[in-house]
Short mmCIF file of C-alpha atoms and ligand atoms in Angstrom, two decimals:
data_model
loop_
_atom_site.label_atom_id
_atom_site.label_comp_id
_atom_site.label_asym_id
_atom_site.label_seq_id
_atom_site.Cartn_x
_atom_site.Cartn_y
_atom_site.Cartn_z
CA MET A 1 63.87 -132.64 169.51
CA VAL A 2 65.19 -135.93 171.27
CA SER A 3 65.98 -135.82 174.79
CA GLU A 4 66.16 -139.04 176.40
CA HIS A 5 66.42 -138.86 179.94
CA ALA A 6 65.71 -135.03 180.43
CA SER A 7 62.16 -134.19 180.24
CA PRO A 8 61.12 -130.48 179.64
CA LEU A 9 58.38 -131.10 182.01
CA ALA A 10 60.62 -132.64 184.89
CA ALA A 11 61.39 -130.79 188.32
CA LEU A 12 64.88 -129.81 188.32
CA GLY A 13 67.54 -130.43 190.64
CA GLY A 14 67.45 -134.09 191.06
CA VAL A 15 70.68 -136.17 190.29
CA ASP A 16 69.67 -136.37 186.40
CA ALA A 17 67.70 -133.10 186.03
CA GLY A 18 69.40 -130.00 185.31
CA GLY A 19 70.77 -127.49 182.81
CA GLN A 20 69.60 -130.14 179.92
CA ASN A 21 65.92 -130.11 180.88
CA VAL A 22 65.84 -126.36 181.05
CA HIS A 23 67.76 -126.28 177.86
CA VAL A 24 65.31 -128.28 175.88
CA ALA A 25 62.32 -126.75 176.93
CA ALA A 26 63.51 -122.99 176.78
CA LEU A 27 64.83 -123.66 172.92
CA SER A 28 61.75 -125.29 172.02
CA ILE A 29 59.60 -122.73 173.16
CA ALA A 30 62.05 -119.95 171.75
CA LEU A 31 61.85 -122.09 168.60
CA ALA A 32 57.99 -122.56 168.38
CA ARG A 33 57.54 -118.57 168.96
CA ARG A 34 60.12 -118.30 165.79
CA GLY A 35 57.14 -120.21 163.83
CA HIS A 36 58.38 -123.70 164.21
CA ASP A 37 56.38 -127.02 164.41
CA VAL A 38 58.75 -128.65 167.20
CA THR A 39 57.83 -131.89 169.07
CA VAL A 40 60.24 -133.20 171.91
CA TYR A 41 60.52 -136.81 172.46
CA THR A 42 61.27 -138.35 175.88
CA ARG A 43 61.45 -141.19 177.72
CA ARG A 44 58.18 -142.50 179.56
CA ASP A 45 59.26 -142.75 183.44
CA ASP A 46 55.96 -142.39 184.95
CA PRO A 47 52.57 -144.45 184.23
CA GLU A 48 50.61 -141.66 184.61
CA LEU A 49 51.71 -139.27 182.08
CA PRO A 50 49.73 -138.94 178.81
CA ARG A 51 51.33 -139.69 175.65
CA GLU A 52 51.04 -136.28 174.42
CA VAL A 53 51.32 -133.01 176.12
CA LEU A 54 50.67 -129.56 174.30
CA ILE A 55 52.75 -126.95 175.77
CA ARG A 56 51.65 -124.08 173.71
CA PRO A 57 51.10 -123.83 169.97
CA ARG A 58 53.47 -125.73 167.65
CA LEU A 59 55.24 -127.28 170.86
CA LYS A 60 54.30 -130.69 172.41
CA VAL A 61 56.11 -133.27 174.40
CA VAL A 62 55.77 -137.22 173.35
CA HIS A 63 56.50 -139.54 175.75
CA ILE A 64 57.67 -143.09 174.51
CA ASP A 65 57.71 -146.50 176.11
CA ALA A 66 61.15 -147.38 176.08
CA GLY A 67 62.17 -149.36 179.31
CA PRO A 68 60.08 -149.19 182.58
CA ALA A 69 57.59 -146.55 183.17
CA SER A 70 59.93 -145.08 186.16
CA HIS A 71 62.74 -143.02 186.89
CA VAL A 72 65.75 -145.13 185.39
CA PRO A 73 69.32 -143.47 186.00
CA LYS A 74 70.57 -142.35 182.66
CA ASP A 75 73.41 -144.33 182.81
CA ALA A 76 71.57 -147.26 182.66
CA LEU A 77 69.29 -146.39 179.80
CA LEU A 78 71.34 -147.43 176.75
CA PRO A 79 69.84 -150.77 176.35
CA TYR A 80 66.24 -148.61 175.87
CA MET A 81 67.74 -146.70 172.93
CA ASP A 82 66.52 -149.08 170.14
CA ARG A 83 63.04 -148.90 172.07
CA LEU A 84 63.17 -145.46 171.83
CA ALA A 85 64.37 -144.81 168.00
CA GLU A 86 61.41 -147.19 167.11
CA GLY A 87 58.68 -144.95 168.94
CA ILE A 88 59.90 -142.06 167.15
CA ALA A 89 59.76 -143.58 163.97
CA ASP A 90 56.92 -144.95 164.84
CA ASP A 91 55.49 -141.00 165.61
CA TRP A 92 56.46 -140.05 162.25
CA GLY A 93 55.06 -142.57 160.28
CA ALA A 94 54.81 -141.37 156.72
CA ARG A 95 55.63 -137.59 157.71
CA PRO A 96 59.17 -137.12 159.22
CA PRO A 97 60.17 -133.97 160.14
CA ASP A 98 62.87 -131.48 158.13
CA LEU A 99 65.35 -131.99 160.87
CA VAL A 100 65.95 -133.96 164.14
CA HIS A 101 67.81 -132.14 167.10
CA ALA A 102 69.37 -134.93 169.77
CA HIS A 103 70.57 -134.32 173.32
CA PHE A 104 73.35 -135.99 174.83
CA TRP A 105 74.42 -138.91 173.26
CA MET A 106 72.25 -141.49 173.91
CA SER A 107 69.83 -139.24 172.19
CA GLY A 108 71.63 -138.96 169.32
CA LEU A 109 71.78 -142.66 168.82
CA ALA A 110 67.99 -142.84 168.91
CA ALA A 111 67.82 -139.85 166.36
CA LEU A 112 70.38 -141.60 163.94
CA ASP A 113 68.44 -144.67 164.20
CA ALA A 114 65.15 -143.40 163.62
CA GLY A 115 66.36 -141.05 161.07
CA ARG A 116 68.21 -143.43 158.75
CA ARG A 117 65.70 -146.61 158.73
CA PRO A 118 66.23 -148.51 155.42
CA GLY A 119 63.16 -147.51 153.38
CA GLY A 120 62.70 -144.44 155.38
CA ALA A 121 63.26 -140.64 154.76
CA ARG A 122 66.79 -139.71 155.88
CA VAL A 123 66.27 -137.04 158.26
CA PRO A 124 69.28 -134.74 158.71
CA VAL A 125 70.41 -135.18 162.46
CA VAL A 126 72.08 -132.08 164.32
CA GLN A 127 73.47 -132.96 167.75
CA THR A 128 74.05 -131.19 171.10
CA PHE A 129 76.36 -133.29 173.72
CA HIS A 130 75.64 -131.46 176.65
CA ALA A 131 78.38 -133.46 178.18
CA LEU A 132 81.17 -135.41 176.84
CA GLY A 133 82.34 -139.02 177.65
CA THR A 134 85.82 -138.10 177.39
CA VAL A 135 86.20 -134.91 179.96
CA LYS A 136 83.93 -136.95 182.30
CA ARG A 137 86.26 -139.92 182.20
CA ARG A 138 89.55 -137.43 182.51
CA HIS A 139 87.75 -135.85 185.70
CA GLN A 140 86.01 -139.01 187.21
CA GLY A 141 87.97 -141.90 186.45
CA SER A 142 86.66 -144.92 187.88
CA GLU A 143 84.06 -143.10 189.36
CA ASP A 144 82.09 -142.68 185.79
CA THR A 145 79.09 -144.60 185.88
CA SER A 146 78.82 -144.16 182.26
CA PRO A 147 78.44 -147.37 180.17
CA SER A 148 81.65 -148.92 178.71
CA GLN A 149 80.02 -148.54 175.06
CA ARG A 150 80.17 -144.70 175.39
CA ARG A 151 83.71 -144.75 174.53
CA TRP A 152 83.13 -145.86 170.80
CA LEU A 153 79.63 -144.86 170.39
CA GLU A 154 79.51 -141.14 171.58
CA PRO A 155 82.23 -140.62 168.81
CA ALA A 156 80.75 -142.55 166.56
CA VAL A 157 77.52 -140.31 166.55
CA GLY A 158 79.91 -137.34 166.60
CA ARG A 159 81.03 -138.29 163.32
CA SER A 160 77.56 -139.80 162.01
CA VAL A 161 75.50 -136.87 162.69
CA ASP A 162 75.25 -133.81 159.93
CA ARG A 163 76.13 -131.10 162.56
CA ILE A 164 77.04 -130.75 165.95
CA ILE A 165 75.87 -127.81 168.20
CA ALA A 166 78.89 -126.80 171.07
CA THR A 167 77.67 -124.97 173.97
CA CYS A 168 81.07 -123.34 174.37
CA SER A 169 84.44 -122.73 172.83
CA ASP A 170 85.80 -125.41 175.08
CA GLU A 171 84.13 -128.06 173.77
CA VAL A 172 85.12 -127.38 170.01
CA PHE A 173 88.82 -128.47 170.79
CA GLU A 174 87.14 -131.40 173.11
CA LEU A 175 85.32 -132.50 169.91
CA LYS A 176 88.46 -132.29 167.38
CA ALA A 177 90.41 -134.20 169.71
CA MET A 178 87.76 -137.00 169.56
CA GLY A 179 88.37 -136.85 165.72
CA ILE A 180 85.36 -134.78 165.02
CA ASP A 181 85.84 -132.17 161.88
CA PRO A 182 85.43 -128.87 163.12
CA ALA A 183 83.98 -127.75 160.32
CA LYS A 184 80.69 -129.52 161.16
CA VAL A 185 80.76 -127.99 164.54
CA SER A 186 78.47 -124.48 165.17
CA ILE A 187 78.63 -122.97 168.52
CA ALA A 188 75.59 -121.79 170.06
CA PRO A 189 75.29 -121.38 174.01
CA CYS A 190 72.77 -122.25 176.78
CA GLY A 191 70.59 -119.14 177.33
CA VAL A 192 68.77 -117.71 180.59
CA ASP A 193 64.81 -116.99 180.93
CA LEU A 194 64.76 -113.35 181.29
CA GLN A 195 61.61 -113.05 182.46
CA LEU A 196 62.17 -115.22 185.45
CA PHE A 197 65.75 -114.11 186.42
CA ALA A 198 66.04 -110.30 186.53
CA ALA A 199 67.61 -107.93 188.94
CA LEU A 200 64.42 -106.41 189.87
CA GLY A 201 62.39 -108.08 192.50
CA ALA A 202 62.53 -108.75 195.98
CA PRO A 203 65.53 -111.05 197.39
CA ALA A 204 64.14 -113.81 199.85
CA PRO A 205 65.21 -113.30 203.50
CA ARG A 206 68.81 -114.33 204.70
CA PRO A 207 69.97 -115.16 208.55
CA ARG A 208 73.11 -113.56 208.39
CA ALA A 209 75.01 -110.65 207.80
CA HIS A 210 76.43 -112.24 204.40
CA ARG A 211 75.12 -115.22 201.99
CA ILE A 212 76.93 -117.40 199.49
CA LEU A 213 75.23 -119.74 197.14
CA SER A 214 75.83 -122.99 195.50
CA VAL A 215 72.83 -124.04 193.22
CA GLY A 216 72.80 -127.22 191.33
CA ARG A 217 72.38 -130.93 191.33
CA LEU A 218 74.08 -132.46 193.98
CA VAL A 219 76.35 -134.69 192.45
CA PRO A 220 80.66 -134.51 193.49
CA ARG A 221 81.52 -132.98 190.16
CA LYS A 222 79.65 -129.82 190.87
CA GLY A 223 82.36 -129.10 193.67
CA VAL A 224 80.08 -127.99 196.58
CA ASP A 225 82.38 -129.29 199.04
CA LEU A 226 85.33 -126.95 197.96
CA VAL A 227 82.85 -124.17 198.94
CA ILE A 228 82.01 -125.78 202.26
CA ARG A 229 86.08 -125.80 202.64
CA ALA A 230 86.50 -122.12 201.79
CA LEU A 231 84.43 -121.13 204.74
CA PRO A 232 86.85 -121.71 207.55
CA LEU A 233 89.38 -119.97 205.34
CA LEU A 234 86.95 -117.12 205.11
CA ARG A 235 86.63 -117.00 208.75
CA GLU A 236 90.32 -116.67 209.30
CA ALA A 237 90.21 -113.77 206.81
CA GLY A 238 87.60 -111.90 209.57
CA PHE A 239 84.15 -113.11 207.54
CA ASP A 240 82.78 -115.33 209.98
CA ASP A 241 78.91 -114.36 209.93
CA VAL A 242 78.25 -116.05 206.39
CA GLU A 243 75.88 -118.71 205.63
CA LEU A 244 76.71 -120.99 202.56
CA LEU A 245 73.15 -121.72 201.05
CA ILE A 246 73.11 -124.92 198.94
CA VAL A 247 70.12 -125.31 196.63
CA GLY A 248 69.56 -128.74 194.90
CA GLY A 249 69.14 -132.14 195.19
CA GLY A 250 65.92 -134.37 194.29
CA GLY A 251 62.74 -133.15 196.29
CA ASP A 252 63.65 -132.62 200.03
CA ALA A 253 66.20 -135.69 200.28
CA ALA A 254 68.92 -132.93 200.85
CA VAL A 255 67.20 -131.80 203.89
CA THR A 256 65.85 -135.41 205.38
CA GLY A 257 69.57 -136.80 204.80
CA ALA A 258 68.21 -139.48 202.35
CA ASP A 259 70.58 -138.01 199.89
CA PRO A 260 74.19 -139.45 199.86
CA GLU A 261 75.75 -136.40 198.55
CA ALA A 262 74.16 -134.15 201.00
CA ARG A 263 75.34 -136.43 203.64
CA ARG A 264 78.68 -136.22 202.79
CA LEU A 265 78.44 -132.57 202.35
CA SER A 266 76.82 -132.20 206.11
CA GLU A 267 79.77 -134.64 207.42
CA LEU A 268 82.49 -132.35 205.92
CA ALA A 269 80.63 -129.22 207.09
CA ARG A 270 80.76 -130.81 210.56
CA GLU A 271 84.38 -132.05 210.31
CA LEU A 272 85.29 -128.44 209.35
CA GLY A 273 83.34 -126.79 212.33
CA VAL A 274 81.09 -125.01 210.02
CA GLU A 275 77.99 -126.79 209.93
CA ASN A 276 75.79 -123.75 211.36
CA GLN A 277 77.13 -121.79 208.48
CA VAL A 278 75.78 -124.21 205.42
CA THR A 279 72.21 -124.84 204.91
CA LEU A 280 70.93 -127.58 202.76
CA ARG A 281 67.84 -126.37 201.26
CA GLY A 282 66.90 -129.06 198.77
CA GLN A 283 65.16 -128.62 195.73
CA VAL A 284 63.89 -125.47 194.76
CA PRO A 285 60.72 -124.77 192.16
CA ARG A 286 62.01 -122.44 189.11
CA GLU A 287 59.59 -119.76 190.07
CA ASP A 288 61.31 -119.26 193.71
CA MET A 289 65.28 -119.53 192.24
CA ALA A 290 65.31 -115.38 191.11
CA GLY A 291 64.35 -114.06 194.96
CA ILE A 292 67.11 -116.73 196.34
CA LEU A 293 69.98 -115.70 193.66
CA ARG A 294 68.82 -112.16 194.63
CA SER A 295 69.51 -112.76 198.21
CA ALA A 296 73.12 -113.76 197.90
CA ASP A 297 76.01 -111.57 197.71
CA ALA A 298 77.63 -113.95 195.36
CA VAL A 299 77.16 -117.04 193.88
CA VAL A 300 79.98 -119.54 193.65
CA CYS A 301 80.14 -122.15 190.72
CA ALA A 302 83.32 -124.40 191.58
CA PRO A 303 82.66 -127.40 189.23
CA TRP A 304 85.67 -130.24 188.30
CA TYR A 305 84.51 -129.29 184.72
CA GLU A 306 81.15 -127.92 183.24
CA PRO A 307 79.89 -128.33 179.84
CA PHE A 308 78.19 -124.94 179.95
CA GLY A 309 76.30 -124.16 183.36
CA ILE A 310 73.19 -122.25 183.15
CA VAL A 311 73.53 -121.32 186.93
CA PRO A 312 75.94 -118.33 186.60
CA LEU A 313 73.80 -116.90 183.55
CA GLU A 314 70.90 -117.05 186.00
CA ALA A 315 73.08 -114.99 188.69
CA MET A 316 74.04 -112.37 186.33
CA ALA A 317 70.71 -112.04 184.73
CA CYS A 318 69.81 -111.50 188.73
CA GLY A 319 72.27 -108.72 189.21
CA VAL A 320 74.45 -110.92 191.30
CA PRO A 321 78.24 -111.59 190.66
CA VAL A 322 79.78 -115.13 190.14
CA VAL A 323 82.86 -116.36 191.38
CA ALA A 324 83.50 -119.65 189.12
CA ALA A 325 86.09 -122.11 188.47
CA ALA A 326 87.83 -121.52 185.07
CA VAL A 327 86.53 -124.46 183.50
CA GLY A 328 84.46 -125.50 180.26
CA GLY A 329 81.52 -123.05 179.20
CA LEU A 330 82.29 -120.72 182.12
CA THR A 331 85.14 -119.10 180.75
CA ASP A 332 82.69 -117.60 177.85
CA SER A 333 79.91 -116.73 180.30
CA VAL A 334 81.44 -115.22 183.25
CA VAL A 335 83.81 -112.14 182.31
CA ASP A 336 86.78 -111.98 184.94
CA ARG A 337 86.58 -109.10 187.02
CA GLY A 338 83.75 -107.71 184.14
CA THR A 339 80.54 -110.17 185.73
CA GLY A 340 82.54 -111.81 188.50
CA LEU A 341 86.14 -113.42 189.53
CA LEU A 342 87.20 -116.75 187.79
CA VAL A 343 89.40 -118.99 189.81
CA PRO A 344 91.35 -121.71 189.44
CA PRO A 345 89.47 -125.07 189.60
CA GLN A 346 89.32 -127.61 192.69
CA ASP A 347 91.00 -124.48 194.78
CA PRO A 348 89.01 -123.18 198.17
CA SER A 349 91.55 -121.01 199.03
CA ALA A 350 91.33 -119.34 195.61
CA ILE A 351 87.40 -119.27 196.50
CA ALA A 352 87.70 -117.98 199.74
CA ALA A 353 90.05 -115.28 198.34
CA ALA A 354 87.71 -114.44 195.65
CA VAL A 355 84.28 -114.29 197.85
CA ALA A 356 86.42 -111.99 200.39
CA GLU A 357 87.34 -109.46 197.77
CA LEU A 358 83.45 -109.49 196.94
CA LEU A 359 82.41 -109.44 200.44
CA ALA A 360 84.59 -106.55 201.55
CA ASP A 361 83.78 -104.23 198.69
CA PRO A 362 79.88 -103.97 197.85
CA ASP A 363 80.84 -101.39 195.18
CA LEU A 364 82.62 -104.03 193.38
CA ARG A 365 79.85 -106.30 193.80
CA ALA A 366 77.48 -103.69 192.19
CA GLU A 367 79.48 -102.99 189.63
CA LEU A 368 80.14 -106.79 188.71
CA GLY A 369 76.31 -107.40 189.13
CA ARG A 370 75.07 -104.55 186.70
CA ALA A 371 77.64 -105.45 183.96
CA GLY A 372 76.70 -109.07 184.67
CA GLN A 373 72.98 -108.16 183.84
CA GLN A 374 73.79 -106.61 180.91
CA ARG A 375 75.68 -109.06 179.56
CA ALA A 376 73.17 -111.70 180.50
CA ARG A 377 70.61 -109.70 178.33
CA THR A 378 72.38 -109.00 175.51
CA ARG A 379 73.88 -112.13 174.79
CA PHE A 380 72.17 -114.97 176.26
CA SER A 381 69.02 -114.50 175.70
CA TRP A 382 66.88 -117.36 174.42
CA GLU A 383 65.74 -116.00 171.63
CA ARG A 384 68.91 -115.10 170.55
CA VAL A 385 70.27 -118.86 171.33
CA ALA A 386 67.42 -119.86 169.15
CA ALA A 387 68.23 -117.27 166.50
CA GLU A 388 71.76 -119.31 166.51
CA THR A 389 70.72 -122.40 166.55
CA GLU A 390 68.23 -122.12 163.26
CA LYS A 391 71.47 -120.96 161.83
CA ALA A 392 72.84 -124.52 162.50
CA TYR A 393 69.46 -125.78 161.51
CA GLN A 394 69.76 -123.86 158.27
CA LEU A 395 73.15 -124.87 157.33
CA THR A 396 72.75 -128.80 158.10
CA LEU A 397 69.77 -128.20 155.71
CA ALA A 398 71.68 -126.38 152.89
CA GLY A 399 74.04 -129.14 153.32
CA SER A 400 72.03 -132.07 153.00
CA ALA A 401 69.33 -130.86 150.40
CA GLY A 402 72.41 -128.99 148.50
CA THR A 403 69.91 -125.96 148.52
CA LEU A 404 69.82 -122.88 150.86
CA LEU A 405 66.51 -122.85 152.90
CA GLU A 406 63.88 -120.05 152.25
CA PRO A 407 62.88 -118.42 155.75
CA MET A 408 61.60 -121.12 157.76
CA GLU A 409 58.40 -119.63 159.02
CA GLY A 410 56.25 -122.80 159.50
CA ALA A 411 58.69 -125.44 158.95
CA ALA A 412 58.49 -128.54 161.09
CA LEU A 413 61.28 -129.95 162.97
N1 UDP B 1 67.48 -125.61 189.42
C1 UDP B 1 66.26 -125.46 189.77
N2 UDP B 1 66.14 -126.05 190.87
C2 UDP B 1 67.37 -126.66 191.88
C3 UDP B 1 68.27 -126.78 191.67
C4 UDP B 1 68.78 -126.30 189.94
O1 UDP B 1 65.67 -125.51 189.39
O2 UDP B 1 67.00 -127.25 193.06
C5 UDP B 1 68.07 -125.18 188.01
C6 UDP B 1 69.07 -124.54 188.33
O3 UDP B 1 68.31 -123.17 188.15
C7 UDP B 1 69.46 -124.43 186.28
C8 UDP B 1 69.69 -125.87 186.36
O4 UDP B 1 68.52 -126.91 187.20
O5 UDP B 1 68.71 -123.88 185.66
C9 UDP B 1 71.04 -126.38 186.48
O6 UDP B 1 71.56 -126.20 185.07
P1 UDP B 1 73.49 -125.97 184.99
O7 UDP B 1 73.37 -125.81 183.46
O8 UDP B 1 73.83 -125.27 185.91
O9 UDP B 1 73.77 -127.43 185.32
P2 UDP B 1 73.76 -129.39 185.17
O10 UDP B 1 72.40 -129.46 185.74
O11 UDP B 1 73.20 -129.11 183.85
O12 UDP B 1 74.88 -129.40 185.21
#
C-alpha cells in the first residue's frame, strides 16, 4: 500500500486525517488477516517515528523520508513524490511485491514510478483515488488548493495504472468523464469496524432533550455550516431543545478557537442566535466515537460532495439514523427511508425538515436505526470489503501475468 499523506497510525479529525487513514488501516488489517503480507508506505512527518512499525503479524508501516519530517499539507506534497518513489523502490530492493495499491492521486504517481523503474521488475499498480480533482474543482473553484499539475497528472495516473478501485458507483461515471475506460474499474466500497461501532453499549451523556451530530474533518466542503443553518428552522418547527454536537478538527483547536473553520462556524452560530445550541467538541479518539454516535437522535452528513463517507456507515452500525446529502458515495450507503433520509445538497431547510421528521417520530428513528445496523453488518464489514478488493487484485494480476492466480494465501502485496 502507498498512502503518502494518510498514515494508518495518525490521529483522525485534522484537516488531512480522516477517511483515507481509516480505509488504509482497516483494509490492510483485513488483508493481513486473509493471509497477505502487507506493507504500508507513508511519508515520515515526525522525526521521532521509527522507520518500521509492526502493527500485527503480516502488516507493517514503513516511514519513508520524503520532504521535511514534519506535517506538510497534502496539497504541498507533490514535489516529494519522486523521493517517496525512490524510498519505496529501495525498500523493495530485489524483492518487489506482487502488486502495489496506491491511495490518492499522488501515491499513484509514486507507485507507478517505483513499479516501473528501468531495469526493475514491473509491479502492477491498483489505484484508489479517494477523491477526484475534477469533482473538487467543480465544487471548490478558486478555493481548491490542489497543485495545478493535478489537472493532467491525476487523469494520467488513471490511464497508466493497471486497475482502479472506485469506492462508489458515482465515481465510475466521473472516471469515465476523465477518459478512463470503465472496463478497468472495479467497485469496492469503504467498510466499517463492526467491533468498534455497534448499537449495543452505553451512549455518551447529552445535555438537552435532543442531540444531532456532525462528525468529520473541519473543512468547508463538509457543510457543517448548513447544519447550523438548520437549527433556527428547527426552532420554528417547535424543536428548540436540540443540541448540535460538532466532532472533528485537529486536537483541541476547534475548542480553543485556533482552528479557522471552527471560528467561522462559531461566528455563524452567534449570528443566527443558536450559539448555545452548538457544541464544538474537537477531535475525538476512535474508542470514544461509538458512545457519542449512540447519544445522537440523528447523524447529519451534509457535504457538498463525498467520495465515500465512512461516518454514515459508523452511525448506521451504531443503530443511528442518518440524514445525508444525496451526493457521491452517500447515495450508495444510505438508503432513503430505509436507513436514513436523503436530502438535496446545500439545502438547510431540507436538512431541518428531515431532522424534524425524525425528532417527531421515535418509531421511525428506531426502524431506520435497526435497518441501518443490519445494512452495515451485512454489506460493509471490512472482511467483505477486503474480499472484494482481493478480487480486484486477482483481476489485475490475471491481466498483467496472463494467468489466473491460485488462492492468494501468503502472497505478498
Ligand atoms: N474521525 C475521528 N475523530 C474525529 C473526527 C473524525 O475518529 O474527531 C473519524 C470518523 O469517525 C471517520 C473518519 O474520521 O472514521 C472520517 O471519514 P469520512 O470518510 O467520513 O470523511 P473523510 O475524512 O474521508 O472526508
